[in-house]
Tab-separated table of C-alpha atoms in Angstrom:
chain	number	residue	atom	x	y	z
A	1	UNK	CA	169.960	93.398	250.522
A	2	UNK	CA	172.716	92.739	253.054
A	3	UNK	CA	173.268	94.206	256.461
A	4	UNK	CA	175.778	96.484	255.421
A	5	UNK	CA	173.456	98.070	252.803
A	6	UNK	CA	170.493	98.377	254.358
A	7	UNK	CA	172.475	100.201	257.507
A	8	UNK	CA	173.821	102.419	254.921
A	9	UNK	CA	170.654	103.013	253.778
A	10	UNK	CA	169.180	103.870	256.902
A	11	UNK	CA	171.905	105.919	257.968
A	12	UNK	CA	171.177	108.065	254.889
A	13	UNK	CA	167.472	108.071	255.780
A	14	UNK	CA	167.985	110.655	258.028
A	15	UNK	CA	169.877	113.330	256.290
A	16	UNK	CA	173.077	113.511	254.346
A	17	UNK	CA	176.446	112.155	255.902
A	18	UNK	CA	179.849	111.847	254.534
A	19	UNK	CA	182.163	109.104	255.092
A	20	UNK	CA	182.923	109.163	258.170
A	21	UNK	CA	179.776	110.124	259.265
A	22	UNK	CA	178.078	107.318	257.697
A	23	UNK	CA	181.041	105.220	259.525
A	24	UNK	CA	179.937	105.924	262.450
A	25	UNK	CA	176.238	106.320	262.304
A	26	UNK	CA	176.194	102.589	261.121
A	27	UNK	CA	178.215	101.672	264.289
A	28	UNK	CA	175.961	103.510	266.626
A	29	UNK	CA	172.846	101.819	264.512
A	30	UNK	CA	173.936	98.259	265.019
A	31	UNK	CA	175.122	98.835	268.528
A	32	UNK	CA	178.972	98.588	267.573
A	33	UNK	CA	177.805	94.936	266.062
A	34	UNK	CA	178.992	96.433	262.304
A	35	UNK	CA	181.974	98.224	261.837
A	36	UNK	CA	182.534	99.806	258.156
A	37	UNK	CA	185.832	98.994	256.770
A	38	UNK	CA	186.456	101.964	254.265
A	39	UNK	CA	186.794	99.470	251.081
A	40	UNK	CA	183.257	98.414	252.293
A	41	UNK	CA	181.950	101.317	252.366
A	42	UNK	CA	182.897	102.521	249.387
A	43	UNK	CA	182.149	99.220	247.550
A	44	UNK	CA	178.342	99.920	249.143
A	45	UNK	CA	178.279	103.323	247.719
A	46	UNK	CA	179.569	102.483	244.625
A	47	UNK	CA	176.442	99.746	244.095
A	48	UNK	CA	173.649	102.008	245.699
A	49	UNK	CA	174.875	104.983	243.330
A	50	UNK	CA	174.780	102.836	240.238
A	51	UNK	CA	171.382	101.382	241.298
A	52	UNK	CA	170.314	104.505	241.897
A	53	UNK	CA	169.236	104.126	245.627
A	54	UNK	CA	171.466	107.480	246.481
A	55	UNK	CA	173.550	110.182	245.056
A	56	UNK	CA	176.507	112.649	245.829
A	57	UNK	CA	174.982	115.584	247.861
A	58	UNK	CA	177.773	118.378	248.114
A	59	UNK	CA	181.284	118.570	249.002
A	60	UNK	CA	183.147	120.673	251.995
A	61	UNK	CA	186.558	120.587	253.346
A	62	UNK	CA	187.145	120.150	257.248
A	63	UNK	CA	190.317	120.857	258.808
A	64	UNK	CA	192.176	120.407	255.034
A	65	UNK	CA	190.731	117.286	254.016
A	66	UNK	CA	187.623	116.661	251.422
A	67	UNK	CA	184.292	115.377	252.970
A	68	UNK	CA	182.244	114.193	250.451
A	69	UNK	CA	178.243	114.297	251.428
A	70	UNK	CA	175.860	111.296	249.778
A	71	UNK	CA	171.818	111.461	250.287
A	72	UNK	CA	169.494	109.145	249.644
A	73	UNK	CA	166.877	109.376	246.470
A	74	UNK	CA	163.779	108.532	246.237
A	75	UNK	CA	164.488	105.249	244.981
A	76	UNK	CA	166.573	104.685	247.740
A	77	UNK	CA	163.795	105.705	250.354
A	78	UNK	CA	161.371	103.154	248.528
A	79	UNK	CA	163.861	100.696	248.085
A	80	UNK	CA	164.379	101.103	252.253
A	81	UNK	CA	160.644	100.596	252.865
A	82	UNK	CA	160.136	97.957	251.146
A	83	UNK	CA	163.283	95.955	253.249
A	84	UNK	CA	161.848	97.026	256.557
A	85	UNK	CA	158.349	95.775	255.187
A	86	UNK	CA	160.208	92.570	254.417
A	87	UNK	CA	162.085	92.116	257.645
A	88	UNK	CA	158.968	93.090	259.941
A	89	UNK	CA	157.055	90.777	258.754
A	90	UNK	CA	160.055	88.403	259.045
A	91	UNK	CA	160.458	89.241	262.983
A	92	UNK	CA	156.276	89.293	263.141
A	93	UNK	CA	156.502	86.130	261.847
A	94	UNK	CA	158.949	84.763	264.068
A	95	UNK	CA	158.107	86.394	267.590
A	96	UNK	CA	153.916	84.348	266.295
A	97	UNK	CA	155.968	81.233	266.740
A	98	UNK	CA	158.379	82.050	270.052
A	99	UNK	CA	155.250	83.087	271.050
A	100	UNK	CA	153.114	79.699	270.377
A	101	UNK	CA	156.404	77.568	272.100
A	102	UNK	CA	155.895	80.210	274.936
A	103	UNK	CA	159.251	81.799	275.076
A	104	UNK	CA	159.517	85.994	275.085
A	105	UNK	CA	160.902	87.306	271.758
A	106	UNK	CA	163.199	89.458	272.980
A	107	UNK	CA	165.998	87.903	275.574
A	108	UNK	CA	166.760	90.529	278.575
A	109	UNK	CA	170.049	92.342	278.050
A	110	UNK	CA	170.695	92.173	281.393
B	1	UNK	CA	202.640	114.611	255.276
B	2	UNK	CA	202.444	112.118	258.355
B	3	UNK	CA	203.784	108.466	257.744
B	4	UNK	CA	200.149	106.927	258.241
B	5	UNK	CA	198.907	109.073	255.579
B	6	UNK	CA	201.701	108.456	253.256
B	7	UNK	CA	201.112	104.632	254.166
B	8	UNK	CA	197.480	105.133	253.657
B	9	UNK	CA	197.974	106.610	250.243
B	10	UNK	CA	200.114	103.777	249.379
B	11	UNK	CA	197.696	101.182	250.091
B	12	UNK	CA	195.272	103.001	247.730
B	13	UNK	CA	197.574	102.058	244.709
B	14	UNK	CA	196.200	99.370	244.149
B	15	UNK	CA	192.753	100.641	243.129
B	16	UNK	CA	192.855	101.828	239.701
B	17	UNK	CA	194.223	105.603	238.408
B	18	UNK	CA	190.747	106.912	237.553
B	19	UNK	CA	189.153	105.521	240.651
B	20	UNK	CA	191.917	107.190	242.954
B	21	UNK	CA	191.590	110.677	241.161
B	22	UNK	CA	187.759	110.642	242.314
B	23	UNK	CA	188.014	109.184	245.402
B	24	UNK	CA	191.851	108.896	247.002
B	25	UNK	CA	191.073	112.675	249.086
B	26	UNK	CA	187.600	111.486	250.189
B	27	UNK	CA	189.139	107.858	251.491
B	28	UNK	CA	192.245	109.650	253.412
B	29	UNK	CA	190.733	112.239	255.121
B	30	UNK	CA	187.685	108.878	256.343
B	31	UNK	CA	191.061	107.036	257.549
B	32	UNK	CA	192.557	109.825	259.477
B	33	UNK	CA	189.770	111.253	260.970
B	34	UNK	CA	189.763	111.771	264.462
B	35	UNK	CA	193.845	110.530	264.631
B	36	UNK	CA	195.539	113.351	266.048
B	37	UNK	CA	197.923	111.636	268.533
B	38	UNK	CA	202.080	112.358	266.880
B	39	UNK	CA	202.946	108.989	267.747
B	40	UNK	CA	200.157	107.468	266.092
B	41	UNK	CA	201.060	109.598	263.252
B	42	UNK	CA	204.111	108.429	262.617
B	43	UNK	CA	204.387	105.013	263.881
B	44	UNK	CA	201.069	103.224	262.810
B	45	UNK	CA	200.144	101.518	259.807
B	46	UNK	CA	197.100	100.186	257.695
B	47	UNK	CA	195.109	97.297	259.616
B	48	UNK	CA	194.558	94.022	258.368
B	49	UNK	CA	190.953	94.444	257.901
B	50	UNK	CA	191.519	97.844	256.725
B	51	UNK	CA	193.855	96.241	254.271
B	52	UNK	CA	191.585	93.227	253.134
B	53	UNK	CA	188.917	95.883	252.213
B	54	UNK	CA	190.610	98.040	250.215
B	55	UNK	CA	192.277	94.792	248.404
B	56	UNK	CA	188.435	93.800	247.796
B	57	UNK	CA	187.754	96.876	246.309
B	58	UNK	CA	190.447	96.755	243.917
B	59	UNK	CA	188.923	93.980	242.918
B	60	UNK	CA	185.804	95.193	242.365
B	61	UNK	CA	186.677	98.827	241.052
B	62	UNK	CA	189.453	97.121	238.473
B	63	UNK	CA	186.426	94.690	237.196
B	64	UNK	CA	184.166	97.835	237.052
B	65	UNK	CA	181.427	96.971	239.626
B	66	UNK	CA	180.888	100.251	239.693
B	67	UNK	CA	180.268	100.745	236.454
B	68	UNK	CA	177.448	102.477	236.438
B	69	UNK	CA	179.297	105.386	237.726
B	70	UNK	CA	180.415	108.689	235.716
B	71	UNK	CA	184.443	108.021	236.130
B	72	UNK	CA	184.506	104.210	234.615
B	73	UNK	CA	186.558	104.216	231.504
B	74	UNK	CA	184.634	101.933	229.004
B	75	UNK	CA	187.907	99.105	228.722
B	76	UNK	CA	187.397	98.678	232.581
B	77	UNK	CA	183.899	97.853	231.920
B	78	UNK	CA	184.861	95.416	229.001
B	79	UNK	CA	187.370	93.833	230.887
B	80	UNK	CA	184.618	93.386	234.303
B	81	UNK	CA	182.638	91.808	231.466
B	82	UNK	CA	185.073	89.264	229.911
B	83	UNK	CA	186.484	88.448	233.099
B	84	UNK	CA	182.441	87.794	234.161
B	85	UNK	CA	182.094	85.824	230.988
B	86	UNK	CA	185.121	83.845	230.693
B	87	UNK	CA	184.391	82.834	234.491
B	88	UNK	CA	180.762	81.525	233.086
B	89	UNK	CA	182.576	79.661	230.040
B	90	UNK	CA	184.816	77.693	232.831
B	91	UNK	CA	181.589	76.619	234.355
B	92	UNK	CA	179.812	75.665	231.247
B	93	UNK	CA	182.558	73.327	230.349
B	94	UNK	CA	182.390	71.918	233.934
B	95	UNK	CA	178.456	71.215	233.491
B	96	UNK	CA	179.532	69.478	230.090
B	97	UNK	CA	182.149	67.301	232.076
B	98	UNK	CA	179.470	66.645	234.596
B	99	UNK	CA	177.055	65.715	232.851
B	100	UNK	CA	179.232	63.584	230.655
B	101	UNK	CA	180.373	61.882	234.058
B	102	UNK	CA	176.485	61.229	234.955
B	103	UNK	CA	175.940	59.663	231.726
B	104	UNK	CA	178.654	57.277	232.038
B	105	UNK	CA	177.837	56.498	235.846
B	106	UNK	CA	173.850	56.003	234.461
B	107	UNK	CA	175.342	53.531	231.398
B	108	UNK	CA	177.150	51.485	233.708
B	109	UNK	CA	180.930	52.931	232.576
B	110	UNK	CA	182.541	53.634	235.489
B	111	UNK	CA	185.727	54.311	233.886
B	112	UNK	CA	188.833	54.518	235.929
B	113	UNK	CA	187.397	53.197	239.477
B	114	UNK	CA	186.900	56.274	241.788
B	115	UNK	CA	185.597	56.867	244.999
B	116	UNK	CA	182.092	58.145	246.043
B	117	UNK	CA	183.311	61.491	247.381
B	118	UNK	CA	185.018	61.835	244.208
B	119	UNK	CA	181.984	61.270	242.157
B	120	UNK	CA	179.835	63.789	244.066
B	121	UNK	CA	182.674	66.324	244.104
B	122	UNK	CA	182.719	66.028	240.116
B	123	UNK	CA	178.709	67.190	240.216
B	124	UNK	CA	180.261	70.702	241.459
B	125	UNK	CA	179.901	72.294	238.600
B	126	UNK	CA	176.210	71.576	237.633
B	127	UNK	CA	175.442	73.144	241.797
B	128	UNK	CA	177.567	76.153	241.121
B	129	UNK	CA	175.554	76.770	237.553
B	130	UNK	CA	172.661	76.134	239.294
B	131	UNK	CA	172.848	78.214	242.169
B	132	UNK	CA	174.786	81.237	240.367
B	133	UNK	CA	171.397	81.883	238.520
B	134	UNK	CA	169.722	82.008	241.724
B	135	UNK	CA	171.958	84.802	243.077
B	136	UNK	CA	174.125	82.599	245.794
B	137	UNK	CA	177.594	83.516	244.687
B	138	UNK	CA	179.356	82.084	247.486
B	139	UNK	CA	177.770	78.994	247.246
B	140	UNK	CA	178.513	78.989	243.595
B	141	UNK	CA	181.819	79.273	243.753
B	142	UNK	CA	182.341	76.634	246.705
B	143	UNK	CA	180.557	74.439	245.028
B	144	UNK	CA	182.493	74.927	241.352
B	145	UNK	CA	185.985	75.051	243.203
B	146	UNK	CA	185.035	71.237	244.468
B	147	UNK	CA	186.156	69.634	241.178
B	148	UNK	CA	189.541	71.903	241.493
B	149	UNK	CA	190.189	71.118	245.078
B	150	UNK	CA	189.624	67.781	243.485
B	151	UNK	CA	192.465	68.371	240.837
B	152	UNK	CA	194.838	69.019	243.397
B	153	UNK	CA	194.570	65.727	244.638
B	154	UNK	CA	196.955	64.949	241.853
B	155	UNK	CA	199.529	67.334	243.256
B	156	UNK	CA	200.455	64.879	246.445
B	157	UNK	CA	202.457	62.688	243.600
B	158	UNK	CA	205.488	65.251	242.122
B	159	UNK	CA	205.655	63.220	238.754
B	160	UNK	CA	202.278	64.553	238.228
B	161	UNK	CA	202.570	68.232	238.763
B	162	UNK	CA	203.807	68.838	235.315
B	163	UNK	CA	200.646	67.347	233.666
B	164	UNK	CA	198.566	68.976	236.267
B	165	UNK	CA	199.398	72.339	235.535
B	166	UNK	CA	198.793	71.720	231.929
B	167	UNK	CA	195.940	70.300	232.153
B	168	UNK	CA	194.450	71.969	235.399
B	169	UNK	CA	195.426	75.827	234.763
B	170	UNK	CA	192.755	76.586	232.101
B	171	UNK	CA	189.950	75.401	234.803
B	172	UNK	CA	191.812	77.386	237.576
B	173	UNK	CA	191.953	80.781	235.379
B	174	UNK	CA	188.448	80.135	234.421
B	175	UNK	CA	187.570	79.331	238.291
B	176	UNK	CA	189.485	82.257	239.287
B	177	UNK	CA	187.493	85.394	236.955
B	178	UNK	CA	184.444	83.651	238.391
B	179	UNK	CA	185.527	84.021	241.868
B	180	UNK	CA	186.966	87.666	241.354
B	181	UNK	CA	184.378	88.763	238.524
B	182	UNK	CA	181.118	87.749	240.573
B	183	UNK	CA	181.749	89.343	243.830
B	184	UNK	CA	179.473	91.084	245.869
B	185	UNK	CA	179.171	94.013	243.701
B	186	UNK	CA	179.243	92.176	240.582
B	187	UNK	CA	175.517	92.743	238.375
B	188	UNK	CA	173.245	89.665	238.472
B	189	UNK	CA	174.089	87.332	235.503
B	190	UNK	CA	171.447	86.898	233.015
B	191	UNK	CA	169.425	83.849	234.468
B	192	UNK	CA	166.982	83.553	231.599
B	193	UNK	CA	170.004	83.877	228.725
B	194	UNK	CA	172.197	81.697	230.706
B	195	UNK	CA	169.268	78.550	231.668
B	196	UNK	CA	169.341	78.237	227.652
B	197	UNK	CA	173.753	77.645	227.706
B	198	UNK	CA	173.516	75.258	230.424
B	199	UNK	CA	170.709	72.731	228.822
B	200	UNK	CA	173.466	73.524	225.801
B	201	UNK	CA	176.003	72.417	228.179
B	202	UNK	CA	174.059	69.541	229.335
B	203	UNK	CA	173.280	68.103	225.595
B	204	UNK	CA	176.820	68.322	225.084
B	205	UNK	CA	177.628	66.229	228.126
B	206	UNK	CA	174.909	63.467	227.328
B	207	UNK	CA	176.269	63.427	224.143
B	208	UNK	CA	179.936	63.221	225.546
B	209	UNK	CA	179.148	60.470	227.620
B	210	UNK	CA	177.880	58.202	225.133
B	211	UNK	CA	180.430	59.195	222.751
B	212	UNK	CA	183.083	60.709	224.548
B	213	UNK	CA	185.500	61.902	221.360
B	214	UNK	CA	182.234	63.005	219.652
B	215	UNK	CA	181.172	64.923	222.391
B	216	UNK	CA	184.035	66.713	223.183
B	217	UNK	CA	184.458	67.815	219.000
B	218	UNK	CA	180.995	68.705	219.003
B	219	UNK	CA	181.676	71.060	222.073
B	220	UNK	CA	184.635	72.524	219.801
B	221	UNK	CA	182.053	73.354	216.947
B	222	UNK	CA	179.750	75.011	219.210
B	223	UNK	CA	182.521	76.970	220.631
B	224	UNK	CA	183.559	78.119	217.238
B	225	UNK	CA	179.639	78.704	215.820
B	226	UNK	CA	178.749	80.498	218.784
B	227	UNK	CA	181.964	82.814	218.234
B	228	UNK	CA	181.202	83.606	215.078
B	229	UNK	CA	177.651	84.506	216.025
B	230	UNK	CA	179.261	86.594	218.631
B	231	UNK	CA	181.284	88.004	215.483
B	232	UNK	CA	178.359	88.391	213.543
B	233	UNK	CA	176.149	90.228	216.128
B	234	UNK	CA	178.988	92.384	217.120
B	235	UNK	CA	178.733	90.962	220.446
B	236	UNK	CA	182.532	92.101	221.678
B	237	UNK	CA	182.686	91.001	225.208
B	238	UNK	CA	181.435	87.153	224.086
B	239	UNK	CA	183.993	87.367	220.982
B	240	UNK	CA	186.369	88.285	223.658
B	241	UNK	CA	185.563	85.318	226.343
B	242	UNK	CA	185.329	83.090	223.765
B	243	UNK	CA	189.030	83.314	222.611
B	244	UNK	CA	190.456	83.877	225.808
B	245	UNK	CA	188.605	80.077	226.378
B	246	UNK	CA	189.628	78.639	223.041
B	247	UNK	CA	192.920	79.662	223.549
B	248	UNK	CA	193.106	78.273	227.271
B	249	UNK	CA	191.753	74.933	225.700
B	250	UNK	CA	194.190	75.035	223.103
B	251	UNK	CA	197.368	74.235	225.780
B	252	UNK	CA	196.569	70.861	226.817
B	253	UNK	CA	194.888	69.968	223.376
B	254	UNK	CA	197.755	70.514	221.358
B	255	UNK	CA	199.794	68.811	224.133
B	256	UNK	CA	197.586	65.170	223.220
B	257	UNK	CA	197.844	66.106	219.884
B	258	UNK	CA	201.378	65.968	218.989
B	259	UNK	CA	202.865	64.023	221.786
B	260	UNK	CA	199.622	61.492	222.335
B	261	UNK	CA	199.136	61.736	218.826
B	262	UNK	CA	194.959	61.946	219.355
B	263	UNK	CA	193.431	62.867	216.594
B	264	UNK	CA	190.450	63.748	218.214
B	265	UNK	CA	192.440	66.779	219.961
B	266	UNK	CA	194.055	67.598	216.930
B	267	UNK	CA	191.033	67.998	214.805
B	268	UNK	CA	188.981	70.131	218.067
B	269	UNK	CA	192.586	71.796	218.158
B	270	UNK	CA	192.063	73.062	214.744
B	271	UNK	CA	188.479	74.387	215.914
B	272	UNK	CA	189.231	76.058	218.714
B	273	UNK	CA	192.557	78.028	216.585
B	274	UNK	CA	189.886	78.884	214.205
B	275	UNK	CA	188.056	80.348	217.238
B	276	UNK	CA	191.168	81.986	219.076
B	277	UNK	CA	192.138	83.958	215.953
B	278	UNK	CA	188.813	84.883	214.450
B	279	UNK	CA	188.454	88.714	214.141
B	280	UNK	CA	186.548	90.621	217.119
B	281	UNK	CA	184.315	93.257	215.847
B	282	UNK	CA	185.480	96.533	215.845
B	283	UNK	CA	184.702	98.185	219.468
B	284	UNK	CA	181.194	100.644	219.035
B	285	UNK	CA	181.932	103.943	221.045
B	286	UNK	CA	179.295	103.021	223.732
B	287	UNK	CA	180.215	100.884	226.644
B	288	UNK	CA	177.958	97.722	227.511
B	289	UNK	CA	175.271	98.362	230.163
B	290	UNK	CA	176.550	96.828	233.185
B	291	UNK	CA	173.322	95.420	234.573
């Protein structure tokens, strides 16, 4: 699953977003690291809804222009589980051996 | 109607007609949300990245990635398909040629002398097969343009270029649909299927190496048995691919043919029009599953 999906994902997680929402949920999520092009975007959507991992939730028009809502299913919510199951034990794995060479996992932001 | 938007709506023809009439609304009002300032309005245009995006999902959309979706006409889907298969064909006839190259390496025929780089750039296609079935795309296709980057090689002499494109185009088209047909997006090709085409491929190439005119005739038959298999099983998208190829092969065969008078390429010339023109099946009402 790349990064881009499994944002989307988790943005959807929450509760149903349109575009734009989703847009900018993903760049809050990643700390302004990702920053959905709309052809991405859609080209995410368009594999999650024909894999089944979400759906189109309802439609409402804001100030004249269509917003289009998509929510995760239930395959979607496993299929989100299981990559944070995957990843954790990834970073588990990998703070064990900063860990052993006696370095901090996390650097300071500061 | 503000200039971005109209610019905005222009950049969206090039995704496809029925794509648009879902989607074009949705993907406008995402672009000019939150732009409210008049002189943005009127004087900005599409980004770059913006632009590279929507180009890739043209791409993707026109080769029905997303076919699993209500809107997808079934011809786009065929057409994602061909492109998807044709682009495997390409390779397959690369692993042949690389094999065939091993073999002749192995029995101590080094042919026309050639350096190492160019040896190990002709094993591209056996990586890309290889690493296609095991989901790296990218990889794939840097590793199966190798052997075309090689090609172009040829291109620093001018008195070359008209051979090259005769002889190099069919391995750019078919390097091309697998670059644009197995993008991101693209469904996973069928490893299991496809392991059983390449040790094809590979038999082929042995056998081309010892032999190289038998090798190369025998890889004609196949081509024209396994389209009319793809005839008999009403297997349209292979039928499909497998003309598209023939036909591709055709331009550089009948080229040796008549004006290198080979009759090796004249009698796998006759094959592969045998294959070009054999009927496809007609089209059954369903569309092939995507995935």
């Amino acid at each position: 699953m790349s990064e881009q999906t499994f944002l989307v994902l988790t943005a959807l997680a929450e509760e149903p977003l349109h575009g734009y929402a989703i847009v900018q949920a993903v760049e809050q999520l990643s700390e302004g690291r990702t920053v959905l092009r709309v052809g991405t975007l859609y080209g995410v959507l368009d594999r999650l809804v024909a894999d089944g991992l979400a759906e189109r939730d309802r439609e409402e028009v804001h100030q004249g222009r269509l917003r289009r809502y998509y929510k995760l299913t239930d395959s979607g919510v496993r299929a989100l589980q299981a990559e944070v199951a995957r990843l954790s034990a990834n970073v588990r794995a990998a703070t064990a051996v900063l860990r052993g060479r006696g370095v901090q996992a996390w650097a300071s932001r500061a | 109607m503000s200039n971005l938007e109209r610019r905005y709506r222009s950049l969206l023809r090039v995704l496809p007609r029925w794509y648009r009439a879902d989607r074009e609304e949705e993907m406008v009002g995402i672009f000019l949300a939150d732009r409210t300032d008049e002189l943005d309005l009127e004087h900005s245009w599409p980004g770059w990245g913006e632009t590279a995006a929507i180009l890739g999902l043209a791409v993707r959309t026109h080769l029905a990635a997303g076919a699993a979706l209500s809107s997808v006409p079934a011809k786009v889907v065929w057409r994602g398909e061909v492109v998807r298969a044709l682009g495997v064909l390409g390779l397959l006839l690369g692993v042949f040629y690389a094999t065939a190259a091993v073999v002749d390496v192995v029995a101590g025929d080094p042919g026309e002398p050639a350096p190492g780089w160019w040896r190990v750039l002709e094993l591209g296609p056996l990586v890309a097969f290889g690493v296609l079935l095991s989901g790296r795309r990218t990889l794939a296709k840097v590793a199966a343009g190798a052997p075309v980057v090689l090609s172009l090689v040829a291109l620093a002499q001018p008195e070359y270029a008209l051979a090259w494109s005769v002889f190099q185009l069919p391995s750019l088209v078919t390097f091309a649909c697998l670059c644009l047909g197995f993008h991101r997006e693209a469904p996973a090709p069928p490893a299991r299927r496809l392991l059983w085409w390449g040790g094809g491929a590979v038999l082929l190439g042995v056998l081309g190496g010892v032999a190289t005119g038998a090798g190369v005739l025998a890889a004609g038959l196949v081509t024209v048995v396994v389209r009319g298999v793809a005839f008999v099983r009403g297997d349209v998208v292979l039928g499909r691919a497998l003309s598209l190829f023939a036909a591709l092969q055709l331009v550089p065969l009948l080229l040796l043919a008549f004006v290198g008078g080979d009759v090796v390429s004249a009698g796998l010339g006759v094959l592969l029009v045998f294959a070009v023109v054999w009927p496809l099946r007609r089209r059954p009402k369903t569309a092939p599953q995507a995935n």
